[in-house]
Amino acid sequence: MRTLRQSVGIDAPLEAVFSYVREPANLAEWVPPMVEARDIVGDGEGQQYEWTYKLAGLLFNGEAVVVEEVPNELSVHKSIGAISSTWTFQFTPRNSGCELTLDIEYQVPVPVLGRLAERVIAARDERNLEAALANVKEILEP
């Protein structure tokens, strides 16, 4: 398992950041390799959805469920499929906005991609996470 962790300060109301980030329908807007999230059922803890993610030029499909949610504090999404992962979103109040921290724990599908590709993908994942958080900041700040 690999783990990524990054944070960004966002000058927007915490409630607005939480509402936007935790909504699967928005994922493709701010997560660069996310192609789509679809078939969203429910809301909050227990919510389920399917996703398509592009990695190394290949499309991977899977399903996710929100396994824990505390409004305006925490949202944890667990995915199964070709790429198994857990995305933990933490929201911390800061002055006029909030700090968004995203921890991603995931398993790279090595049998499909190979060991060399695994190292290249790990470096790309760091850049994608940084870009994703920058996208949220750009979308939500006035």
Coordinates of C-alpha atoms in Angstrom, one line a residue:
M1 CA 0.0 0.0 0.0
R2 CA 1.1 3.5 -0.8
T3 CA 0.1 6.6 1.2
L4 CA -0.1 10.2 0.0
R5 CA -0.9 13.2 2.2
Q6 CA -1.2 16.9 1.3
S7 CA -3.0 19.9 2.7
V8 CA -4.1 23.2 1.3
G9 CA -5.5 26.4 2.9
I10 CA -8.7 27.6 1.2
D11 CA -10.2 31.1 1.8
A12 CA -13.8 29.9 1.6
P13 CA -16.3 28.9 4.3
L14 CA -15.6 25.5 5.7
E15 CA -19.1 24.4 5.0
A16 CA -18.8 25.2 1.3
V17 CA -15.5 23.3 1.0
F18 CA -16.9 20.3 2.8
S19 CA -20.1 20.3 0.7
Y20 CA -18.1 20.5 -2.6
V21 CA -15.3 18.0 -1.8
R22 CA -17.4 15.3 -0.3
E23 CA -19.8 15.2 -3.3
P24 CA -18.8 12.4 -5.7
A25 CA -20.4 14.2 -8.7
N26 CA -17.7 16.9 -8.4
L27 CA -14.7 14.5 -8.4
A28 CA -14.0 14.8 -12.1
E29 CA -13.9 18.6 -11.9
W30 CA -11.0 18.7 -9.5
V31 CA -9.2 15.3 -9.5
P32 CA -7.1 15.4 -12.7
P33 CA -7.1 11.6 -13.5
M34 CA -10.8 11.1 -12.5
V35 CA -12.8 10.5 -15.6
E36 CA -16.2 10.3 -13.9
A37 CA -18.2 9.3 -10.8
R38 CA -21.6 7.9 -11.6
D39 CA -24.6 6.0 -10.3
I40 CA -24.5 7.9 -7.0
V41 CA -26.8 6.4 -4.4
G42 CA -27.6 8.0 -1.0
D43 CA -25.9 10.8 0.9
G44 CA -23.5 11.0 3.8
E45 CA -22.3 7.8 5.5
G46 CA -23.3 4.8 3.4
Q47 CA -23.4 6.7 0.1
Q48 CA -22.2 4.6 -2.8
Y49 CA -21.0 5.4 -6.3
E50 CA -19.0 4.0 -9.3
W51 CA -16.0 5.7 -10.7
T52 CA -13.6 5.6 -13.7
Y53 CA -10.0 6.7 -13.2
K54 CA -7.3 7.1 -15.9
L55 CA -3.9 5.7 -14.9
A56 CA -0.9 5.3 -17.2
G57 CA -3.2 5.7 -20.2
L58 CA -5.5 2.9 -19.0
L59 CA -9.0 3.3 -17.7
F60 CA -9.8 1.6 -14.4
N61 CA -13.3 1.2 -12.9
G62 CA -14.4 0.6 -9.4
E63 CA -17.0 1.3 -6.7
A64 CA -16.7 3.4 -3.6
V65 CA -18.7 3.8 -0.4
V66 CA -18.5 6.6 2.2
V67 CA -17.6 4.6 5.3
E68 CA -17.4 7.5 7.8
E69 CA -18.6 11.1 7.8
V70 CA -18.7 13.8 10.3
P71 CA -20.3 17.0 8.8
N72 CA -17.7 19.8 8.2
E73 CA -14.9 17.7 9.8
L74 CA -14.3 14.3 8.0
S75 CA -15.4 12.2 5.1
V76 CA -13.8 8.8 4.4
H77 CA -14.4 7.1 1.0
K78 CA -13.3 3.5 0.5
S79 CA -12.9 2.1 -3.0
I80 CA -12.7 -1.4 -4.4
G81 CA -11.9 -2.4 -7.9
A82 CA -8.8 -2.5 -10.0
I83 CA -7.4 0.2 -7.7
S84 CA -8.3 -0.3 -4.1
S85 CA -8.0 2.9 -2.0
T86 CA -9.2 4.9 1.0
W87 CA -9.5 8.7 0.6
T88 CA -9.7 10.5 4.0
F89 CA -10.8 14.2 3.8
Q90 CA -10.2 16.3 6.9
F91 CA -11.5 19.8 7.2
T92 CA -10.0 22.2 9.8
P93 CA -11.3 25.7 10.5
R94 CA -8.7 28.4 9.8
N95 CA -9.3 32.2 10.1
S96 CA -11.6 33.1 7.2
G97 CA -11.6 29.6 5.7
C98 CA -10.3 26.2 6.3
E99 CA -7.5 23.7 5.7
L100 CA -8.3 20.7 3.6
T101 CA -6.1 17.7 4.2
L102 CA -6.4 14.6 1.9
D103 CA -4.8 11.3 2.8
I104 CA -5.0 8.6 0.1
E105 CA -4.0 5.1 0.8
Y106 CA -4.0 2.9 -2.3
Q107 CA -2.7 -0.2 -4.0
V108 CA -1.2 0.2 -7.4
P109 CA -2.2 -2.6 -9.8
V110 CA 1.4 -3.9 -10.3
P111 CA 0.4 -7.1 -12.3
V112 CA -1.3 -4.9 -14.8
L113 CA 1.3 -2.1 -15.0
G114 CA 4.6 -3.6 -14.0
R115 CA 7.3 -2.6 -11.4
L116 CA 8.9 0.2 -13.5
A117 CA 5.5 1.8 -14.2
E118 CA 4.8 1.6 -10.5
R119 CA 7.7 4.0 -9.7
V120 CA 6.7 6.4 -12.4
I121 CA 3.1 6.4 -11.3
A122 CA 4.0 7.0 -7.7
A123 CA 5.8 10.3 -8.7
R124 CA 2.8 11.3 -10.9
D125 CA 0.3 10.6 -8.1
E126 CA 2.1 13.2 -5.9
R127 CA 1.8 15.8 -8.6
N128 CA -1.9 14.8 -9.3
L129 CA -2.7 15.2 -5.6
E130 CA -1.0 18.6 -5.5
A131 CA -2.9 19.7 -8.6
A132 CA -6.2 18.4 -7.2
L133 CA -6.0 20.4 -4.1
A134 CA -4.9 23.5 -6.1
N135 CA -8.0 22.9 -8.2
V136 CA -10.3 22.9 -5.2
K137 CA -8.8 26.1 -4.0
E138 CA -9.2 27.8 -7.4
I139 CA -12.8 26.6 -7.8
L140 CA -13.9 27.7 -4.3
E141 CA -12.0 30.8 -3.5
P142 CA -13.8 34.1 -4.5

